Short mmCIF file of C-alpha atoms in Angstrom, two decimals:
data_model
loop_
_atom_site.label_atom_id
_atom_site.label_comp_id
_atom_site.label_asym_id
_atom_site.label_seq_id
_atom_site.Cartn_x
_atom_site.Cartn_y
_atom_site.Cartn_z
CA UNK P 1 -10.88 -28.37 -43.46
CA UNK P 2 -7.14 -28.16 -44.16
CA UNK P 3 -7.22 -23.94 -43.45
CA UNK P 4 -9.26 -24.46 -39.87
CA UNK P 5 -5.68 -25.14 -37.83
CA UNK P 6 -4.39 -21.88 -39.30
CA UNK P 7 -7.47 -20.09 -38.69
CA UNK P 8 -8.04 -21.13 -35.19
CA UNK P 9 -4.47 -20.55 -34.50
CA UNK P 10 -4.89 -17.18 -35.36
CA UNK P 11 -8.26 -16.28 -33.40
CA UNK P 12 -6.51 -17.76 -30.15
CA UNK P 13 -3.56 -15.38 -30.71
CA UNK P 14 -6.03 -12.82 -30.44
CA UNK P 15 -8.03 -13.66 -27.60
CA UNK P 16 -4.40 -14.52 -25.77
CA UNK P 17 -3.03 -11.38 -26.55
CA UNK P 18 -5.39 -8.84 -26.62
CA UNK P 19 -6.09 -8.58 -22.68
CA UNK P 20 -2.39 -7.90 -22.49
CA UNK P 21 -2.46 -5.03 -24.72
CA UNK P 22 -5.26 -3.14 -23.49
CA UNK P 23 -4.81 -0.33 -21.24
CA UNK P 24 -7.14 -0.86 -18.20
CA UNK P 25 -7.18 0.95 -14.65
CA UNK P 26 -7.43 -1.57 -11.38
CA UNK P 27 -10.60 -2.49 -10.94
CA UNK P 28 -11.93 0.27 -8.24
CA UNK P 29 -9.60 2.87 -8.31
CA UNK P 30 -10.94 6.25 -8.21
CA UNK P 31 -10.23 9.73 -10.16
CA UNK P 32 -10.04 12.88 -8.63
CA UNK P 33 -10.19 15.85 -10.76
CA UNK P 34 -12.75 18.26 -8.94
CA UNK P 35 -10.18 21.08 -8.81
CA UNK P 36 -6.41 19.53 -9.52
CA UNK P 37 -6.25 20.49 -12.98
CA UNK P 38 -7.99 24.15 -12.57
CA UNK P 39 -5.51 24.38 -9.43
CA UNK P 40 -2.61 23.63 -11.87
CA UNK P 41 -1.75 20.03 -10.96
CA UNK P 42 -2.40 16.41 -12.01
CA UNK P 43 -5.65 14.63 -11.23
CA UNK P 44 -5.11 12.24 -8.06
CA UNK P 45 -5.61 7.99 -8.38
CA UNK P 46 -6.79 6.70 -5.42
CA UNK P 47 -6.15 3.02 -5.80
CA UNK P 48 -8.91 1.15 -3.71
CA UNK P 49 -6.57 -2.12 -3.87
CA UNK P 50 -3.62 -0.90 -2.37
CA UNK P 51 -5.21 0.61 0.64
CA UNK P 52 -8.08 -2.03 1.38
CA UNK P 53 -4.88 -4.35 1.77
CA UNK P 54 -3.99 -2.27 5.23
CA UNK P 55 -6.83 -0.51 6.43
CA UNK P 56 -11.06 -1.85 6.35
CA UNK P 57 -13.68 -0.21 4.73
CA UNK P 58 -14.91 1.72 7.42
CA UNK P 59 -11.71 3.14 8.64
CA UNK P 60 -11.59 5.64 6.13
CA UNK P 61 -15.71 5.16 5.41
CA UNK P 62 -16.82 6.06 8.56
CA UNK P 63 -13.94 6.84 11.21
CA UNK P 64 -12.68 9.80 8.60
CA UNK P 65 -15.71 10.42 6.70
CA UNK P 66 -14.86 10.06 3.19
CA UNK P 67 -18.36 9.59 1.26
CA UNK P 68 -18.73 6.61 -1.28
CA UNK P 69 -19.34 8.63 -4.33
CA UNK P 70 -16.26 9.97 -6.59
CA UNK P 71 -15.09 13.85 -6.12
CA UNK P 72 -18.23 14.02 -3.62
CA UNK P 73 -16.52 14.55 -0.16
CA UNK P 74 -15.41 17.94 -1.17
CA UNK P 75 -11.92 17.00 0.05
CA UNK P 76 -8.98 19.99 -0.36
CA UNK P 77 -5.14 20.43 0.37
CA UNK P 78 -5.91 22.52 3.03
CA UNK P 79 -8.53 20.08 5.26
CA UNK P 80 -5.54 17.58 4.59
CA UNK P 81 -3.16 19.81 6.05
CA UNK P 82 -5.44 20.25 9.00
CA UNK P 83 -5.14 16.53 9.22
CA UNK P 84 -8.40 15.63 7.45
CA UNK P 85 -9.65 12.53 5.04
CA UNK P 86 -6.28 11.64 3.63
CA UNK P 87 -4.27 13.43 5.81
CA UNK P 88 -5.20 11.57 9.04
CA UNK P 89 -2.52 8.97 7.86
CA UNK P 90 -0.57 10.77 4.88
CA UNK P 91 1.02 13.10 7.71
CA UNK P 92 4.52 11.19 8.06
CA UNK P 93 3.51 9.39 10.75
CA UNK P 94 1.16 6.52 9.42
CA UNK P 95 1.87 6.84 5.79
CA UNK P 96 4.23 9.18 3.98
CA UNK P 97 2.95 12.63 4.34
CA UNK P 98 1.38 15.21 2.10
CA UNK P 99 4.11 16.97 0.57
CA UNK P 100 5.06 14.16 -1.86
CA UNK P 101 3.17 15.82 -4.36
CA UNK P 102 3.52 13.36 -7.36
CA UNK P 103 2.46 10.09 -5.46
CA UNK P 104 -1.49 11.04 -5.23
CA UNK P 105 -1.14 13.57 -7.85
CA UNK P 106 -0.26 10.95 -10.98
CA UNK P 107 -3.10 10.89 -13.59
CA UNK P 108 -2.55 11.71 -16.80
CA UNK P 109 -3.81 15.41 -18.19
CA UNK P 110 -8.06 15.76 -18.35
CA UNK P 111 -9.06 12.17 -16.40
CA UNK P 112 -12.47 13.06 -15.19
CA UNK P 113 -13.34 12.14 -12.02
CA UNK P 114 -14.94 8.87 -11.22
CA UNK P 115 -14.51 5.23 -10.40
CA UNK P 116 -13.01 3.30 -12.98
CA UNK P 117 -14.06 -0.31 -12.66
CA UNK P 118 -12.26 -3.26 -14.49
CA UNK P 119 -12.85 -5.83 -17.15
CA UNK P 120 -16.17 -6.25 -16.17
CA UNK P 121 -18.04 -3.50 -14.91
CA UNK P 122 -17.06 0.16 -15.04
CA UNK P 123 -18.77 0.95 -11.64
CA UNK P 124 -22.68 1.74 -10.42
CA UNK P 125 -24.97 3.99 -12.54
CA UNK P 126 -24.26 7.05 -10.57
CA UNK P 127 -20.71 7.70 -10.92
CA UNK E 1 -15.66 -28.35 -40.03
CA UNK E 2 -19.12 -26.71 -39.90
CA UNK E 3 -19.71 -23.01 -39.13
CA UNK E 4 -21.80 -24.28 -35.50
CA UNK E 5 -19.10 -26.50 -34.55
CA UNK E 6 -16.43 -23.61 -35.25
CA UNK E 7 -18.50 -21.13 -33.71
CA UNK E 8 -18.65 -23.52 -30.56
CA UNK E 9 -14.73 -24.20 -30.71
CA UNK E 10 -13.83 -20.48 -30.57
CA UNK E 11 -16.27 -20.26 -27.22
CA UNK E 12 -15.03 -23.06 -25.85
CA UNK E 13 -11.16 -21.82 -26.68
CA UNK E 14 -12.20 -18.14 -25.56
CA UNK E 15 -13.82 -19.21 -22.11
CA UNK E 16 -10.29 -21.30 -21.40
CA UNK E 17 -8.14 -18.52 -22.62
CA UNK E 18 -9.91 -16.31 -20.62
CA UNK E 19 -10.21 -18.85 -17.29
CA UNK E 20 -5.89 -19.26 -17.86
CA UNK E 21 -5.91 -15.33 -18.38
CA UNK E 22 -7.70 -14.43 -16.04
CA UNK E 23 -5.70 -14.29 -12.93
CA UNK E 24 -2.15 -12.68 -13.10
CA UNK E 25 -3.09 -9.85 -15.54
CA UNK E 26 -2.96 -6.95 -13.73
CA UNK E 27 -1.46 -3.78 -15.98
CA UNK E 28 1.51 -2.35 -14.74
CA UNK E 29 0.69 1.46 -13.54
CA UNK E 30 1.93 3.14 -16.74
CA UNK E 31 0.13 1.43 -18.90
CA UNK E 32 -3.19 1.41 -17.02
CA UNK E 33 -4.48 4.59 -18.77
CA UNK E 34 -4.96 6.38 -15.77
CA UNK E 35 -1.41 6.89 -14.41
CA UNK E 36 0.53 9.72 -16.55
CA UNK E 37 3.84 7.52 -17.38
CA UNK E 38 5.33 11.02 -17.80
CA UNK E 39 5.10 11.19 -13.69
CA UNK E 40 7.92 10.31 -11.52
CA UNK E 41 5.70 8.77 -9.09
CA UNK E 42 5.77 5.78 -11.44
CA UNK E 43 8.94 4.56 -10.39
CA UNK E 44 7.86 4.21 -6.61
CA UNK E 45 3.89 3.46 -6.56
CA UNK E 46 3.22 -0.48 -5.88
CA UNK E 47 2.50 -2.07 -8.63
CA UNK E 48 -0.95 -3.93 -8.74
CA UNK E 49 0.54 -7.70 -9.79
CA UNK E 50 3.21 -6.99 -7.13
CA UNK E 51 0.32 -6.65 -4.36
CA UNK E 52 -2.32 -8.80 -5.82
CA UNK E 53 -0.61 -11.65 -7.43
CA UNK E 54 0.16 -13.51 -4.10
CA UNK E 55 -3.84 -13.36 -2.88
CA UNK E 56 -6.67 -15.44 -3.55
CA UNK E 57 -7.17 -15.45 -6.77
CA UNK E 58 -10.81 -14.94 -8.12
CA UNK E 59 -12.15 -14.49 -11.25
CA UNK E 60 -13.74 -11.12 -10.93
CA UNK E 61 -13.07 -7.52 -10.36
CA UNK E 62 -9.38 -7.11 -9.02
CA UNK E 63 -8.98 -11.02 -9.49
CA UNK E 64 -8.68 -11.18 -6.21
CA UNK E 65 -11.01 -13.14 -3.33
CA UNK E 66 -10.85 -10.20 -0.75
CA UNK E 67 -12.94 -12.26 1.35
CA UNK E 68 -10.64 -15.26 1.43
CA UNK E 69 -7.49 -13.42 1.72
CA UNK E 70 -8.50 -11.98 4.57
CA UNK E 71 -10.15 -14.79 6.21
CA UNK E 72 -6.43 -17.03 5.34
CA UNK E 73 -5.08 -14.45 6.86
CA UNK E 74 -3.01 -13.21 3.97
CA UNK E 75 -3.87 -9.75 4.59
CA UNK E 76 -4.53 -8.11 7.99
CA UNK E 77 -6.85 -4.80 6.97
CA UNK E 78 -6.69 -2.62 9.98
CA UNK E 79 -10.23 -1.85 11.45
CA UNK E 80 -8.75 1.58 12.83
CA UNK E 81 -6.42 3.99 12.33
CA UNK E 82 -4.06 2.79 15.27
CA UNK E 83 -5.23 -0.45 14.98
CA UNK E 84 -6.01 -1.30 18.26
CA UNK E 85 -10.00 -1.55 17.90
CA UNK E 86 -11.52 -4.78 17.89
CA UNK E 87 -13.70 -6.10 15.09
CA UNK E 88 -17.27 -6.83 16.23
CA UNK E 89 -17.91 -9.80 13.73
CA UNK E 90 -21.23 -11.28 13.91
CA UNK E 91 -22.20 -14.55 12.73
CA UNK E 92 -25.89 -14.19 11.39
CA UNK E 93 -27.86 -14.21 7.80
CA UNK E 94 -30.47 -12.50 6.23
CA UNK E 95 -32.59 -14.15 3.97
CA UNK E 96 -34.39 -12.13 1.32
CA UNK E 97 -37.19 -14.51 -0.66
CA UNK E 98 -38.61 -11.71 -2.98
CA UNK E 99 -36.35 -12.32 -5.85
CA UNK E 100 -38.13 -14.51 -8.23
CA UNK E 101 -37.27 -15.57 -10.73
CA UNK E 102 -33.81 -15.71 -9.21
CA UNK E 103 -32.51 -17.50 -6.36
CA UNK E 104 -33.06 -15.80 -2.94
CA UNK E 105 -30.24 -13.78 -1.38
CA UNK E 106 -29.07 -14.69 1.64
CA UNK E 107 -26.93 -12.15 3.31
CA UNK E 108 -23.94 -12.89 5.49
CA UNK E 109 -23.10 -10.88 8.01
CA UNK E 110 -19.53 -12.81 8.80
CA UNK E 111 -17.61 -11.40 5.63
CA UNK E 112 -19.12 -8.02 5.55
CA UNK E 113 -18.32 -7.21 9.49
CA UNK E 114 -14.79 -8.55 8.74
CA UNK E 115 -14.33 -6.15 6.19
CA UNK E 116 -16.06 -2.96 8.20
CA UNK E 117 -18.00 -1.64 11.36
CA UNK E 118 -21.93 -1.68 11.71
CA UNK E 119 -22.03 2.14 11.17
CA UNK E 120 -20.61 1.41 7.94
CA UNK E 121 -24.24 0.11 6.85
CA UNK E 122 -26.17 0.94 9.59
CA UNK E 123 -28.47 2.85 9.41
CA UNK E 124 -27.53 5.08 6.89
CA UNK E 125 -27.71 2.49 4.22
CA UNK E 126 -29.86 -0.66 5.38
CA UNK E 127 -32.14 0.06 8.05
CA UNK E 128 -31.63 -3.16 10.77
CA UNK E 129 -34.96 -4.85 10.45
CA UNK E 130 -35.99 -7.54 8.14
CA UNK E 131 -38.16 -6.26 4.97
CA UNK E 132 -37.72 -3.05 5.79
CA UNK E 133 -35.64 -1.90 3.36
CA UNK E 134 -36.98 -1.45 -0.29
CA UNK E 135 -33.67 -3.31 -2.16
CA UNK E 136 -34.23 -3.90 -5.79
CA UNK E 137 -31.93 -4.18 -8.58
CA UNK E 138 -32.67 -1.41 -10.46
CA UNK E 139 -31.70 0.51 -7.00
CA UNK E 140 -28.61 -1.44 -6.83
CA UNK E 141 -27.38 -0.75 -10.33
CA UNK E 142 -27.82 2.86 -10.11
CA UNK E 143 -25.36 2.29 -6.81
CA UNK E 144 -28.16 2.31 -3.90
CA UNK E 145 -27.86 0.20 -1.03
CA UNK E 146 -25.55 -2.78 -2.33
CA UNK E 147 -24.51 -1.13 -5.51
CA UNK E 148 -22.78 1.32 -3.78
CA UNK E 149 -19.91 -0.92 -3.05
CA UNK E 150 -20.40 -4.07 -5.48
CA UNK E 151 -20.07 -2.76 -8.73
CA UNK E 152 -17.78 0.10 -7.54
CA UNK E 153 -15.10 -1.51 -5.14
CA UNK E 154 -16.75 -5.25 -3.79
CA UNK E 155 -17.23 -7.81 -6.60
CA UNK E 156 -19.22 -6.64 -9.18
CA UNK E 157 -22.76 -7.04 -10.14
CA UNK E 158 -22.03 -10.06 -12.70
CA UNK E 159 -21.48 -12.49 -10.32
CA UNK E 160 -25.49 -13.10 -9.72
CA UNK E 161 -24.94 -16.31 -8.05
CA UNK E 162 -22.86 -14.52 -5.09
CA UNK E 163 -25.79 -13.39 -3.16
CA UNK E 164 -28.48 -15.49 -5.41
CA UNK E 165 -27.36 -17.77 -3.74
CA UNK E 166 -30.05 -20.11 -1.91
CA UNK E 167 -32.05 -22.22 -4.04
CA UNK E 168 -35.65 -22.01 -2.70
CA UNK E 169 -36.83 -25.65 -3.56
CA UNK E 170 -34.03 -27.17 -1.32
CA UNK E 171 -34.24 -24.53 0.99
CA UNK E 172 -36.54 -26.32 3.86
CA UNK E 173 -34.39 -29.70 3.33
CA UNK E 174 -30.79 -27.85 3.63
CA UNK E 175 -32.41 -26.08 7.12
CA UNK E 176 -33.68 -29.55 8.19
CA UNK E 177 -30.52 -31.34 7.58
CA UNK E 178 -28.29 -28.63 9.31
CA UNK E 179 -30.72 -29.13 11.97
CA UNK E 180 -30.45 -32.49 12.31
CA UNK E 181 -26.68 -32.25 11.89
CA UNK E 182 -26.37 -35.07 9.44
CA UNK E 183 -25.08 -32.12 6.47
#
């Protein structure tokens, strides 16, 4: 009886702690990696939260035609250039434009490409 | 103390730790696994708790009731590039009874057109008729018609009582008491 307190005290320093040292992505954000890394540079995030804050779901869904399915639009540098998928905003005007390299181009060496879900799902069956 | 009544204590403490937790722990961007901390991006990305900490809070996905915040008007999603095109929001539900042994679904149009146009679903995901399109779970967890936003970017596919949602034994009371306006 006495050692339960101790015990207990322990398991909820566990279950406190433990979501705040596991490393988990935003729930929705997506990998790129079709060709970055074979092109010699780091695999893009796409963070779904930060953009579904300023734009809907079918501005970039339907207006720009960017398929729902990681790494399956067959996006490249140069269709952005042309003003294409990301680069209908990330042109200087709307957002800041393309040739900030490092702010799409942030994952960490061999992500695969895919959408990473969060504490509770890791995303549909397909991707 | 008894192993049961332990066993039930550290549920009871988990499901409260986790209920406190839950909101309010979103990972900074260099520690999220994804982001290479290496990358000098780091130091000028948002940061996810920055963004998401002052929106509805929910208990699922990004912790975050998209729905709400944008409904409260705590975030203002543009519905086009420039902005200037007008949302066509439309009020009405779809109820879909072949669920058993769940609850039926019933649809709502109202958040979903808030969040995107008609082409978004129509028709090259849900064909506009009722029972015409053959939704079943097994579909939606392989990301088919639903799944391919909940479970991927909408709430995900844990939260069965979001859209089973309509008990069918009070079903014909709640429509007669909306009717009669006394609800």
């Amino acid at each position: 009886m006495k050692r339960w307190p101790r015990r207990m005290l322990a398991i909820l320093v566990v279950v406190a702690l433990g979501p705040a040292v596991i490393a988990w992505a935003e729930y929705a954000d997506v990998t790129i990696n079709t060709r970055s890394e074979a092109e010699g540079v780091a695999p893009v995030i796409y963070p779904h939260w930060f953009h579904r804050i300023r734009f809907q779901c079918s501005v970039c869904h339907v207006d720009l035609d960017i398929k729902m399915g990681a790494g399956t639009t067959g996006i490249t540098m140069e269709k952005l250039i042309d003003g294409q998928y990301c680069g209908a905003c990330h042109n200087g005007n709307i957002a800041w434009s393309i040739d900030n390299c490092d702010l799409c181009h942030s994952g960490r060496p061999g992500l695969e490409t895919g959408v990473k879900g969060g504490h509770e799902t890791m995303g549909p069956g397909l991707y | 103390m008894s192993p049961i009544r332990a066993i039930s204590l550290v549920i009871v403490l988990t499901v409260f730790a986790s209920a406190v937790l839950g909101a309010g722990n979103w990972q900074p961007l260099k520690n999220d696994g994804l982001h290479d901390p290496e990358n000098p991006a780091i130091e000028i990305l948002q940061e996810p708790g920055e963004a998401l900490g002052v929106l509805v809070p929910d208990s699922a996905g990004n912790k975050v009731d998209w729905v709400r915040s944008l409904q409260e008007g705590l975030i203002e999603p543009r519905p086009s590039l420039d902005g200037d095109e007008e949302p066509n929001i439309r009020d009405t539900t779809v109820l879909m009874k072949n669920t058993y042994p769940l609850f039926y679904v019933r649809f709502t149009h109202k958040p979903h057109t808030q969040w995107m146009s008609c082409e978004a679903c129509h028709d090259r995901i849900f064909v506009p008729q009722v029972d015409a399109n053959p939704i079943n779970m097994g579909k939606i967890l392989e990301g088919e018609y639903c799944g391919l936003c909940h479970g991927a970017v909408s709430f995900p596919l844990t939260e069965c009582n979001r859209c089973h949602n309509t008990n069918p034994a009070t079903l014909g009371r709640e429509e007669a008491a909306t009717g009669e306006g006394t609800q």
